[in-house]
CSV table of C-alpha atoms in Angstrom, one decimal:
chain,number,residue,atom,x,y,z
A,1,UNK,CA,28.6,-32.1,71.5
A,2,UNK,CA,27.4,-29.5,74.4
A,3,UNK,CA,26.2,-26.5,73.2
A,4,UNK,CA,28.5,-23.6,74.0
A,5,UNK,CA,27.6,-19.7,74.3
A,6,UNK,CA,27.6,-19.4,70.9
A,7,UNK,CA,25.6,-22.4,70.1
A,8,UNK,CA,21.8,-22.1,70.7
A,9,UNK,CA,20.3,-24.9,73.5
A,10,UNK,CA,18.2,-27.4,71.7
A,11,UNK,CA,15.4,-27.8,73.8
A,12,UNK,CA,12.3,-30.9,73.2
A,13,UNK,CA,8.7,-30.8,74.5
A,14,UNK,CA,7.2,-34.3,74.6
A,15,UNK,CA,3.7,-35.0,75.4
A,16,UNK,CA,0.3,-35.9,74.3
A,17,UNK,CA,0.6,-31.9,73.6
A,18,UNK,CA,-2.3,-30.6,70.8
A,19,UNK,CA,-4.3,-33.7,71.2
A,20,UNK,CA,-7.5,-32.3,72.7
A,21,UNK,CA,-6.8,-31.7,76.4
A,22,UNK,CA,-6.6,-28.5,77.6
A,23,UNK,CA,-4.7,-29.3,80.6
A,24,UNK,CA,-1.8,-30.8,79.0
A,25,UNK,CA,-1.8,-27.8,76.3
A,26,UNK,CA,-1.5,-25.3,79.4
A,27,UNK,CA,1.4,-26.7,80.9
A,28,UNK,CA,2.9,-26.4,77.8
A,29,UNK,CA,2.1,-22.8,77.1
A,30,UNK,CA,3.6,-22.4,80.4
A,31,UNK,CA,7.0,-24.3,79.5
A,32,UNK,CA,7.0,-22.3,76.4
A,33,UNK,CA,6.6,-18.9,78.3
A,34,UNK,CA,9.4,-19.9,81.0
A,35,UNK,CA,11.7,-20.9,77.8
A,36,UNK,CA,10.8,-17.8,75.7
A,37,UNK,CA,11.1,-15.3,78.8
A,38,UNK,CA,14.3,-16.6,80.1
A,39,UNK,CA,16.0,-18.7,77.5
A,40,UNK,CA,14.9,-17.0,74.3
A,41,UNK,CA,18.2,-18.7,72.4
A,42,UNK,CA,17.0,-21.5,73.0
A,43,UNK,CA,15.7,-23.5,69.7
A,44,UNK,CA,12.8,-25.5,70.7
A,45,UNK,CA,10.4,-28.1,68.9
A,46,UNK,CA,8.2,-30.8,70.0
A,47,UNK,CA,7.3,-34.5,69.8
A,48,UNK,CA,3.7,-35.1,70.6
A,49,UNK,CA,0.0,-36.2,69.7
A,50,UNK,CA,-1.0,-33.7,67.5
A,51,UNK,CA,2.1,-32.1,65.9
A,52,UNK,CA,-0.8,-29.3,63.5
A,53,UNK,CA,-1.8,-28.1,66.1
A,54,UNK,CA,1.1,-27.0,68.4
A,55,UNK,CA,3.0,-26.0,65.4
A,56,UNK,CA,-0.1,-23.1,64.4
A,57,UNK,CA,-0.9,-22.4,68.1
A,58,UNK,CA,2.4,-22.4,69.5
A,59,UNK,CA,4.7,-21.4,66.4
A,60,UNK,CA,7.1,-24.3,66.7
A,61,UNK,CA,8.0,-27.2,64.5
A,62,UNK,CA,6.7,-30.2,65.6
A,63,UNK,CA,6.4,-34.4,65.0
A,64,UNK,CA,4.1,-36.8,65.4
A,65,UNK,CA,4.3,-39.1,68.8
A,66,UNK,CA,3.3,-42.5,66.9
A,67,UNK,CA,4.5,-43.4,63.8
A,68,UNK,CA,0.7,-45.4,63.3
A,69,UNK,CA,-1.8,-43.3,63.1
A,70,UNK,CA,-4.1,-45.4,65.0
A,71,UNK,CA,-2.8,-46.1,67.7
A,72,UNK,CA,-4.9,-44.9,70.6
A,73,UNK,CA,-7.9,-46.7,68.5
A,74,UNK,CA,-8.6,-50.3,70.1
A,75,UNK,CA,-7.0,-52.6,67.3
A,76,UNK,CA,-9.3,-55.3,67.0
A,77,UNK,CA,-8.4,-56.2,63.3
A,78,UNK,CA,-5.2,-58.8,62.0
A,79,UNK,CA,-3.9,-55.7,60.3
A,80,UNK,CA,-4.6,-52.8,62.7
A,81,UNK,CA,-2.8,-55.4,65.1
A,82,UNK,CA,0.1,-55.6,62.7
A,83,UNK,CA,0.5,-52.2,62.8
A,84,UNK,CA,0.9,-51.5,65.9
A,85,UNK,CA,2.9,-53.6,66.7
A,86,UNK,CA,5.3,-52.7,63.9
A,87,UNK,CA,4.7,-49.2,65.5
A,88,UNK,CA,6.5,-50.0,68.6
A,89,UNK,CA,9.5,-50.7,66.4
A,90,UNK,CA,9.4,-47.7,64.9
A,91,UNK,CA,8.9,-45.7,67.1
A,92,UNK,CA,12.1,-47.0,69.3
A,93,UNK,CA,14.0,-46.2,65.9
A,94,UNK,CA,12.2,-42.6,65.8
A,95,UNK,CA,12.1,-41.4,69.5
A,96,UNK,CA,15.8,-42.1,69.7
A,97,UNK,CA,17.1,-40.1,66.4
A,98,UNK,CA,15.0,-37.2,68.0
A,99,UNK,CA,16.3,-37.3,71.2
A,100,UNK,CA,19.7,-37.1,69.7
A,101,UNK,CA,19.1,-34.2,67.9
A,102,UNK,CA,18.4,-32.0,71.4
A,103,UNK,CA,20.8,-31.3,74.6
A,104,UNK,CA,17.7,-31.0,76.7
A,105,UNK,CA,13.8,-32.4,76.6
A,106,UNK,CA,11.3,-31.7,79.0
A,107,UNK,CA,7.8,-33.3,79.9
A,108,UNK,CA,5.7,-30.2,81.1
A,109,UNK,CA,3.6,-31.3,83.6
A,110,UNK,CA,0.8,-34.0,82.5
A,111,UNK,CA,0.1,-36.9,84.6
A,112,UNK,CA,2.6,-38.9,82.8
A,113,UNK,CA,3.4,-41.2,85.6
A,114,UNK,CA,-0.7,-42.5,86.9
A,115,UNK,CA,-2.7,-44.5,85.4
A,116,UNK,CA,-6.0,-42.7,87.3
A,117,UNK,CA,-7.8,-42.6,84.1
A,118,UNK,CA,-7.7,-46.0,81.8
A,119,UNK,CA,-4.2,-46.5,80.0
A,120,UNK,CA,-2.6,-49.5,78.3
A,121,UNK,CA,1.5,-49.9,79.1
A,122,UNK,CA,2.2,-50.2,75.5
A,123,UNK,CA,0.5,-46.4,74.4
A,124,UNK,CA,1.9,-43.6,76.1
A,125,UNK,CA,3.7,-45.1,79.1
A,126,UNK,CA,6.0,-47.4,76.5
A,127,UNK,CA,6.6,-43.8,74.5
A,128,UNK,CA,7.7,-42.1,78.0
A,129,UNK,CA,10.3,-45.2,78.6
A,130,UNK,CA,11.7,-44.9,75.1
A,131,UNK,CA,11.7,-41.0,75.6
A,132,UNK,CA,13.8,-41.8,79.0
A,133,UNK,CA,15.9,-44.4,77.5
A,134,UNK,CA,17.2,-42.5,74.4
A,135,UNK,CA,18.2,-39.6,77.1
A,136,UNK,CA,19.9,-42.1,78.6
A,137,UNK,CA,22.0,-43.7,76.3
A,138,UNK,CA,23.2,-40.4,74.4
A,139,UNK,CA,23.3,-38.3,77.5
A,140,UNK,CA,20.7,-36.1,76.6
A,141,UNK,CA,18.8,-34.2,80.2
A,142,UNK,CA,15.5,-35.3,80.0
A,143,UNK,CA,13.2,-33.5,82.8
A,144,UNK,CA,9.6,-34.7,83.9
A,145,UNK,CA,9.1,-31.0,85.5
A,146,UNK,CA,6.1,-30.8,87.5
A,147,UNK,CA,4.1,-33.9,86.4
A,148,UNK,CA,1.7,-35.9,88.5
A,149,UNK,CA,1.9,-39.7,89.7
A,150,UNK,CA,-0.1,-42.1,91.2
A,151,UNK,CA,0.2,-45.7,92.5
A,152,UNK,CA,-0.6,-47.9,89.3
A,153,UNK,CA,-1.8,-51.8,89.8
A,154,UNK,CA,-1.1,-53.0,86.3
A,155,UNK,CA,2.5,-54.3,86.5
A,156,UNK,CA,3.2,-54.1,83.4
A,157,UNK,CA,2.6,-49.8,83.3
A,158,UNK,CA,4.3,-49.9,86.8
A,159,UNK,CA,7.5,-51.5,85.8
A,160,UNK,CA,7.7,-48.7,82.3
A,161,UNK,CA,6.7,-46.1,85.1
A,162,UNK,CA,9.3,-46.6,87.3
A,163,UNK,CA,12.0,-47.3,85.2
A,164,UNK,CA,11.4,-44.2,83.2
A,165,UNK,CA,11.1,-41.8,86.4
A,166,UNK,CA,14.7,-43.9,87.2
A,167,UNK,CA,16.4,-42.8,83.8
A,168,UNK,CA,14.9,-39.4,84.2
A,169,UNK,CA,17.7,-36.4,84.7
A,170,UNK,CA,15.5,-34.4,86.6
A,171,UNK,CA,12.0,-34.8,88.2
A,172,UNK,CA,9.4,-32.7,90.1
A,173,UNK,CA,6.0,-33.2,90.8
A,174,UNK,CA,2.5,-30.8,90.7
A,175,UNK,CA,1.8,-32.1,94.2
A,176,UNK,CA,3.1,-34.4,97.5
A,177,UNK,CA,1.0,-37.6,96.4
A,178,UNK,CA,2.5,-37.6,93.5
A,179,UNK,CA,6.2,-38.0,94.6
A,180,UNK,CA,5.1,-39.7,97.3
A,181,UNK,CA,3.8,-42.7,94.9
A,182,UNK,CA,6.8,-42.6,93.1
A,183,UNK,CA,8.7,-43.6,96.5
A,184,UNK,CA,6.4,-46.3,97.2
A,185,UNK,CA,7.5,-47.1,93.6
A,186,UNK,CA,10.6,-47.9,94.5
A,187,UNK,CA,12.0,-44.4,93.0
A,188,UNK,CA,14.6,-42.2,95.2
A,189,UNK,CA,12.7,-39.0,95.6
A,190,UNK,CA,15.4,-37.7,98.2
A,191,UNK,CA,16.2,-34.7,95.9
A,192,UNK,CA,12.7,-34.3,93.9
A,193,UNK,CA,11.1,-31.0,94.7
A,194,UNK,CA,7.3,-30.4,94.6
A,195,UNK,CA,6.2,-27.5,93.1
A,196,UNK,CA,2.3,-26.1,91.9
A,197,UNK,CA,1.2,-27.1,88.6
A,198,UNK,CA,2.7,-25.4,85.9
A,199,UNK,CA,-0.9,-24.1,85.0
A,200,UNK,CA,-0.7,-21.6,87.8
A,201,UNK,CA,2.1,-20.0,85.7
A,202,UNK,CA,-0.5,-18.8,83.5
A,203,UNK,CA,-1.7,-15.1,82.9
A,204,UNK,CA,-4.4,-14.7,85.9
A,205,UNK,CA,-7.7,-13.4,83.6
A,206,UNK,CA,-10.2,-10.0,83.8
A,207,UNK,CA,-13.0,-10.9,86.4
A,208,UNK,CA,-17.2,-10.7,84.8
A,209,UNK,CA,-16.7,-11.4,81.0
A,210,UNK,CA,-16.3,-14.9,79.9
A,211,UNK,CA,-14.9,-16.6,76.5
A,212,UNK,CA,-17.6,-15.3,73.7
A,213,UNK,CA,-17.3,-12.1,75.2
A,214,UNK,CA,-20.9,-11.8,76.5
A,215,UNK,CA,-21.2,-10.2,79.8
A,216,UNK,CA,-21.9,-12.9,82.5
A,217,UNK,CA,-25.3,-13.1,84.3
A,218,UNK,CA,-25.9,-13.0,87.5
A,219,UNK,CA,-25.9,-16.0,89.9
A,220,UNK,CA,-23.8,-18.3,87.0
A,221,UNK,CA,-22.7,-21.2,88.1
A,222,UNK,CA,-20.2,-23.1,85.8
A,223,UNK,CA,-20.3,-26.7,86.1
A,224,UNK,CA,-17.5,-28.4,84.4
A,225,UNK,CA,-17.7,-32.5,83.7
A,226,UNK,CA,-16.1,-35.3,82.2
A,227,UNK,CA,-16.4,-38.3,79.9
A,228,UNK,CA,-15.7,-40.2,83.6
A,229,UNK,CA,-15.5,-44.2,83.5
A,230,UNK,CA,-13.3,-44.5,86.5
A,231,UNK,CA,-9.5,-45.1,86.4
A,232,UNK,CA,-7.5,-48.2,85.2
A,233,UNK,CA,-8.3,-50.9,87.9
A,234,UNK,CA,-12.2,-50.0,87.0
A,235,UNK,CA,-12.5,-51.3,83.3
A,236,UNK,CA,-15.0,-54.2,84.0
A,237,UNK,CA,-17.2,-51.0,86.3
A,238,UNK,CA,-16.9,-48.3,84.0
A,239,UNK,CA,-20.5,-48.1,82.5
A,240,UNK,CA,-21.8,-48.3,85.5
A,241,UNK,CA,-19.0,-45.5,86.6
A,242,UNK,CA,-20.3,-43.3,83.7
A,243,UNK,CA,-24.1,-43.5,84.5
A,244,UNK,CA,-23.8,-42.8,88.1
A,245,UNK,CA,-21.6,-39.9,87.6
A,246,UNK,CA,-23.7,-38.5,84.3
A,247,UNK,CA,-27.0,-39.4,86.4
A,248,UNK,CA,-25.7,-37.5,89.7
A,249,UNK,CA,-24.6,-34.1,87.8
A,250,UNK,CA,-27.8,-33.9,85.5
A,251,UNK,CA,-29.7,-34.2,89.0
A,252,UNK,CA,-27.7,-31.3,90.4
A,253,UNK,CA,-27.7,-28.7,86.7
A,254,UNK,CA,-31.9,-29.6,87.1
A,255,UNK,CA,-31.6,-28.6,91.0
A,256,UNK,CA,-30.0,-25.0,89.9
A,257,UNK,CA,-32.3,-24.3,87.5
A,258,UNK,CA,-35.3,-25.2,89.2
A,259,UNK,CA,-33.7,-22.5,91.8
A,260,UNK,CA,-33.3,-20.0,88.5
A,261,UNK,CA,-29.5,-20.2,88.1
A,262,UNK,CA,-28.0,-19.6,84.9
A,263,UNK,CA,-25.8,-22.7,84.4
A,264,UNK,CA,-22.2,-22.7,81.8
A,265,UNK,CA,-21.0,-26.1,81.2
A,266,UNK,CA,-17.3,-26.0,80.6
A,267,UNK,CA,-14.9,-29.1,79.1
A,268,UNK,CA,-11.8,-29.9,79.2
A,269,UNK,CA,-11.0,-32.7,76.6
A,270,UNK,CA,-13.0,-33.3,73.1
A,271,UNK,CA,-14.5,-36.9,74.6
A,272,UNK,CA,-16.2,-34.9,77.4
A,273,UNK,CA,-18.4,-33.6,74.3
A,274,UNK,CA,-20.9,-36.6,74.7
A,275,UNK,CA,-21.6,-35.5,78.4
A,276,UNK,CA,-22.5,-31.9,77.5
A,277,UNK,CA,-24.7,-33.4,74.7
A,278,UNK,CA,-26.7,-35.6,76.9
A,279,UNK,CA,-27.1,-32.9,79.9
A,280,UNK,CA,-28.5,-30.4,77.8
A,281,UNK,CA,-31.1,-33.2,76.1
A,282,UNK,CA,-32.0,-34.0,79.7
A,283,UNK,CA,-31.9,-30.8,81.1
A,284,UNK,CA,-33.8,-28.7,78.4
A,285,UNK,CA,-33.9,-25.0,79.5
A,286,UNK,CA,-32.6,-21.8,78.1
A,287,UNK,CA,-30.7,-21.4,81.3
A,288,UNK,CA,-27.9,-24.3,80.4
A,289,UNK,CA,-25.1,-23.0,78.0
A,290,UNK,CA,-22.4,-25.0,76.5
A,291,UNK,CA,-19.1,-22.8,76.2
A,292,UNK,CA,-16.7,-23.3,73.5
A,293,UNK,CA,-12.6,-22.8,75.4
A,294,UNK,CA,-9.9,-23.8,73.0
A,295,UNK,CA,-7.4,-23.2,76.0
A,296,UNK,CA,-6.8,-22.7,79.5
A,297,UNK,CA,-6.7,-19.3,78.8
A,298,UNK,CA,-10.7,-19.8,77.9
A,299,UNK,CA,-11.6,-22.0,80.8
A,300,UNK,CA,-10.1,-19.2,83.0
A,301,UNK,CA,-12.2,-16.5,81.9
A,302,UNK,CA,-15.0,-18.6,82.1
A,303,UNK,CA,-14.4,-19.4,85.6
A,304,UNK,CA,-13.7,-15.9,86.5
A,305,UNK,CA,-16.9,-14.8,84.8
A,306,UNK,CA,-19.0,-17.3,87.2
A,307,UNK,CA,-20.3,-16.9,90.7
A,308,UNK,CA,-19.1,-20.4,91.4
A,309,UNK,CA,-17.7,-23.3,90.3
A,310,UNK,CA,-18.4,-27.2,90.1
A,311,UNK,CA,-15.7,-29.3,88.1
A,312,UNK,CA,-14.5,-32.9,87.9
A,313,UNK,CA,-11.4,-32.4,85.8
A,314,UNK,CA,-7.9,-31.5,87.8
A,315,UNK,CA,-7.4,-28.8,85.0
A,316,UNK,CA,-10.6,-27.2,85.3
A,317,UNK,CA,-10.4,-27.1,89.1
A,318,UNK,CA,-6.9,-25.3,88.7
A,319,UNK,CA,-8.2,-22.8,85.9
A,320,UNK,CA,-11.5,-22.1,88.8
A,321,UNK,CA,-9.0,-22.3,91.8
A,322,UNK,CA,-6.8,-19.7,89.4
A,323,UNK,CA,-9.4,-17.4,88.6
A,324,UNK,CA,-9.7,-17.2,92.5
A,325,UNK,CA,-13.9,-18.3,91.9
A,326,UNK,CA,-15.5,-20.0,94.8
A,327,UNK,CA,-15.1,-24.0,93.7
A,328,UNK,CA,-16.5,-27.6,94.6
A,329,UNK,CA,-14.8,-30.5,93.2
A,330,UNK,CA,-16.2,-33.8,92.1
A,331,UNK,CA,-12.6,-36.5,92.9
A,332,UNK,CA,-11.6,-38.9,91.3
A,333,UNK,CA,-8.0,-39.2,92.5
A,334,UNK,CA,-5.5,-38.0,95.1
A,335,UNK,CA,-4.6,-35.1,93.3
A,336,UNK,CA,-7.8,-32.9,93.0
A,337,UNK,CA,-7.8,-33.7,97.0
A,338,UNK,CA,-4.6,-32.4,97.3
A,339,UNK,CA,-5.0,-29.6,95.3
A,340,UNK,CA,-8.1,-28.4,96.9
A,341,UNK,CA,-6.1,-28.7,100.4
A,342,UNK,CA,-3.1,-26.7,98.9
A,343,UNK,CA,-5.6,-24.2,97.9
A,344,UNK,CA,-7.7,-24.1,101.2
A,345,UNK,CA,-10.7,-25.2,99.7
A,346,UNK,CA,-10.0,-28.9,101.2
A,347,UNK,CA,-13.8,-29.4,102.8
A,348,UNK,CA,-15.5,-29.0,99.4
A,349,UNK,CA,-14.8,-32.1,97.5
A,350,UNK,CA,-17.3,-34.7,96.7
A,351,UNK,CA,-16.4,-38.1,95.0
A,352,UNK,CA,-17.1,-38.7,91.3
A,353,UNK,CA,-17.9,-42.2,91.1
A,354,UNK,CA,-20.8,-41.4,93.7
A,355,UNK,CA,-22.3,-38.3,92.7
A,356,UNK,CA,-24.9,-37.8,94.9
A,357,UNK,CA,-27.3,-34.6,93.7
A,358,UNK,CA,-28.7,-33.7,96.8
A,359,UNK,CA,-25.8,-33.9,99.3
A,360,UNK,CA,-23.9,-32.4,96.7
A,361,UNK,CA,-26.7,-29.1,96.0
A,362,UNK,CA,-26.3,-29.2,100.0
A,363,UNK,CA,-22.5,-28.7,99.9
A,364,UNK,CA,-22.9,-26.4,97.1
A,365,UNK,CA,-24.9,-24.0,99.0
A,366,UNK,CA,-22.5,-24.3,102.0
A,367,UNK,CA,-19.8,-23.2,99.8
A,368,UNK,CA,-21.5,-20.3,98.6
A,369,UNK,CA,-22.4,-18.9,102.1
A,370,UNK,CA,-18.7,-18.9,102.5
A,371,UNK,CA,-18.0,-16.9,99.2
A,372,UNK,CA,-16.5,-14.0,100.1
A,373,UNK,CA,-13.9,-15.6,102.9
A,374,UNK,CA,-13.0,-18.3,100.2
A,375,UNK,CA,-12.1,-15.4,97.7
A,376,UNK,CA,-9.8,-13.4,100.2
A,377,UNK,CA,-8.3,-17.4,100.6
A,378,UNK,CA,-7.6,-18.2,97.1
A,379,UNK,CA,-6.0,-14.9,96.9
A,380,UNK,CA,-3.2,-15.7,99.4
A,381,UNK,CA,-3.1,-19.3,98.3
A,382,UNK,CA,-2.6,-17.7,94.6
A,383,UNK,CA,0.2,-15.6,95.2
A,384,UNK,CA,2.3,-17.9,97.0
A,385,UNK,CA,1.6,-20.6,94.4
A,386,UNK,CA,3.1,-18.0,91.7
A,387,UNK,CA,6.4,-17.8,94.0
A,388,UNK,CA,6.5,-21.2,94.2
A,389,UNK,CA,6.6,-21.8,90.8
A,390,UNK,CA,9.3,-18.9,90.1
A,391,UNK,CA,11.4,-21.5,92.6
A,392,UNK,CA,10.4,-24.0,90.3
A,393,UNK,CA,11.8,-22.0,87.2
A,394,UNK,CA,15.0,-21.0,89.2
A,395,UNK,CA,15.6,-25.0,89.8
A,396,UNK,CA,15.3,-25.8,86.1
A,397,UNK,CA,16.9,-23.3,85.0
A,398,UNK,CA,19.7,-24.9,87.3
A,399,UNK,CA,19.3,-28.6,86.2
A,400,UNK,CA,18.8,-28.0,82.8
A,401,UNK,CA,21.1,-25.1,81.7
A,402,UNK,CA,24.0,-25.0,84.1
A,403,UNK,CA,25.8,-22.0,81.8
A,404,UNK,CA,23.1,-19.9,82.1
A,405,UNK,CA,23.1,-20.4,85.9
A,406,UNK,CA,26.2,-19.7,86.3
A,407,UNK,CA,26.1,-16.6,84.7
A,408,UNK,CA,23.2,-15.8,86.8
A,409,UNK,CA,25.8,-17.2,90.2
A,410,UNK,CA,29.1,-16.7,88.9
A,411,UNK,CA,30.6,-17.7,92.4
A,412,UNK,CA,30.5,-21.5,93.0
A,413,UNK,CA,32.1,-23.2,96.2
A,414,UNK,CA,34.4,-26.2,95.3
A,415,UNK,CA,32.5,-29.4,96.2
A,416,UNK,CA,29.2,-28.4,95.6
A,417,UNK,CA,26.6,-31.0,94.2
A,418,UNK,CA,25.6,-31.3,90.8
A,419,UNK,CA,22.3,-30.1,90.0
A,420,UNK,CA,21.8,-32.5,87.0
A,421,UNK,CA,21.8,-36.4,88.7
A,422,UNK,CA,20.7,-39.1,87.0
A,423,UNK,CA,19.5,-41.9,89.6
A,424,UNK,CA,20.2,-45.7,89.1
């Protein structure tokens, strides 16, 4: 049954949401802030990785993704096998009696559809396809809003990709890459819409003071990295991925402070722990600090606290880019590239699985000559990303809750299109 005026919207979240990454916890704040400022009816929970901590950060009931609790740990035992593979079953049977409870889920953001980091088709990408199915089959909307995509080589993870984008209600992507691979896909994109990520819909934070509170010296530089081991196709390279990248950015935090700069080293997932550890063991001066950011919100006010910024995760570049802090990117796919062109900071990117600590010191101090000009930049580039993502709002707003809409437009022209289409 369709929820009428008098009956509340029961809206889903479904991610690896309270799992550790930062990035995929902002654009669900930002979801959450859309649905609380202009659907506050709305009755919302969430199915996702780690359902303690949305429900005490976020203050709504939520479930666990997997029915086996181990299922992102390599199962190299007869009975961790067993299980899950019995998990897939469940799951099916689980994801599809919680999508009938709802009239709408969303996917906030998340690079649900790439594999630019290593991924297995039968973890998350399996979970999206039953997610898209079971909307699917009892015509419930389910929106991927503003996610990324990327083109995948393992078939297997390309054929649950595409077919999940297919059943999809409604899809938009963080940047033009991204719908772009889904076309090469094989996916109609004719009426996707591209849109900033939804982490620009975040509170912008107070320049000079960063997360503990302690006023920021000068000349910081924050430097945020990664447990990086290259992307999906680079399993049988990624050691050698990882030392090259972790030898290259210890090079460049020694080159800073042999030139006296203070040096914050920012994260953006628990794995990247181990990296932090084994800079500041190599790079043993009071100078390197390790913050402590529990949320975007954290990473921002880090950011804005610094001088400037060096960062390898797409989340940290956007919380830098956000805080409107001169930044240099280390790449690893398509979409930090892109997003450092949207933002006019396309020149300063340097590729992760080559980090190179001189040529990259050399376009650090480039980028710093340039400071002031880039600030006045991200400024503009900041503003017209936050009306961007209004339009973004407006169109789900439109796709997802067509009475509110049309309370919002009560005059409609016979023959218009349907904003809700579900593509074969």
């Amino acid at each position: 049954m369709r929820p009428t005026r008098a009956t509340p919207v029961r809206v889903g979240l479904f991610g690896l949401l309270g799992s550790g990454n930062l990035g995929n916890d902002g654009s669900l704040e930002a979801v959450l802030g859309y649905l609380r400022t202009e659907h506050p009816d709305a009755v919302v929970d969430a199915l996702c990785g780690g359902p303690q901590v949305v429900t005490a950060r976020y203050g709504i009931p939520a479930t666990r993704l997997h029915w086996y609790r181990g299922e992102y740990r390599t199962a190299s035992r007869a009975g961790a096998v067993a299980g899950k593979g019995l998990g897939k079953l469940v799951d099916a049977v689980r994801t599809a009696a919680w999508v009938r409870r709802h009239d709408v889920v969303i996917v906030p953001g998340m690079g649900v559809l790439e594999a630019t980091l290593p991924l297995r088709p039968w973890g998350f990408p399996y979970a999206l396809f039953l997610l898209c199915a079971s909307g699917r089959l009892f015509r419930v909307r389910v929106a991927l809003v503003g996610v990324g995509a990327a083109a995948i080589g393992n078939r297997a993870t390309r054929a649950l990709v595409r077919r999940s984008a297919r059943l999809a209600a409604y899809r938009s992507y963080r940047d033009a890459p991204s719908r772009d691979a889904m076309r090469a896909m094989g996916v109609d994109t004719a009426r996707d819409e591209v849109h900033p990520d939804l982490a620009f819909a975040l509170p912008a934070p107070p320049a000079g003071v960063p997360s503990d509170g302690d006023p920021s010296p000068r000349g910081r530089v924050c430097v945020g990295v990664m447990a990086f081991h290259g992307g999906d196709d680079d399993r049988a390279r990624a050691e050698e991925i990882h030392r090259r990248y972790l030898d290259g950015t210890i090079g460049f935090v020694r080159a800073l402070v042999e030139d006296g700069r203070p040096v914050r080293l920012l994260t953006g997932d628990a794995c990247d722990a181990p990296v932090v550890a084994a800079i500041l063991d190599a790079v043993d001066s009071p100078l390197v600090t390790a913050a402590e950011t529990a949320s975007l919100a954290d990473l921002m006010k880090e950011t804005a606290a610094a001088d400037t910024v060096v960062a390898t995760r797409y989340h940290n570049l956007i919380c830098a880019l956000k805080a409107g802090t001169p930044t240099l990117a280390l790449t690893y796919a398509a979409k930090s590239e892109a997003l450092m062109a949207d933002m006019g900071l396309g020149a300063y990117c340097h590729p992760a699985r080559e980090v190179d600590a001189d040529r990259l010191l050399e376009q650090f101090r480039t980028l710093e000559k340039s400071s002031a000009d880039l600030r006045r930049t991200l400024a503009e580039r900041n503003l017209a990303a936050t009306r961007r993502l209004e339009q973004q709002f407006t169109a789900l707003t439109a796709a997802l809750f067509p009475a509110t809409a049309n309370a919002l437009a009560p005059t409609h022209t016979p023959g218009d299109a349907d904003p809700l289409r579900e593509t074969p």
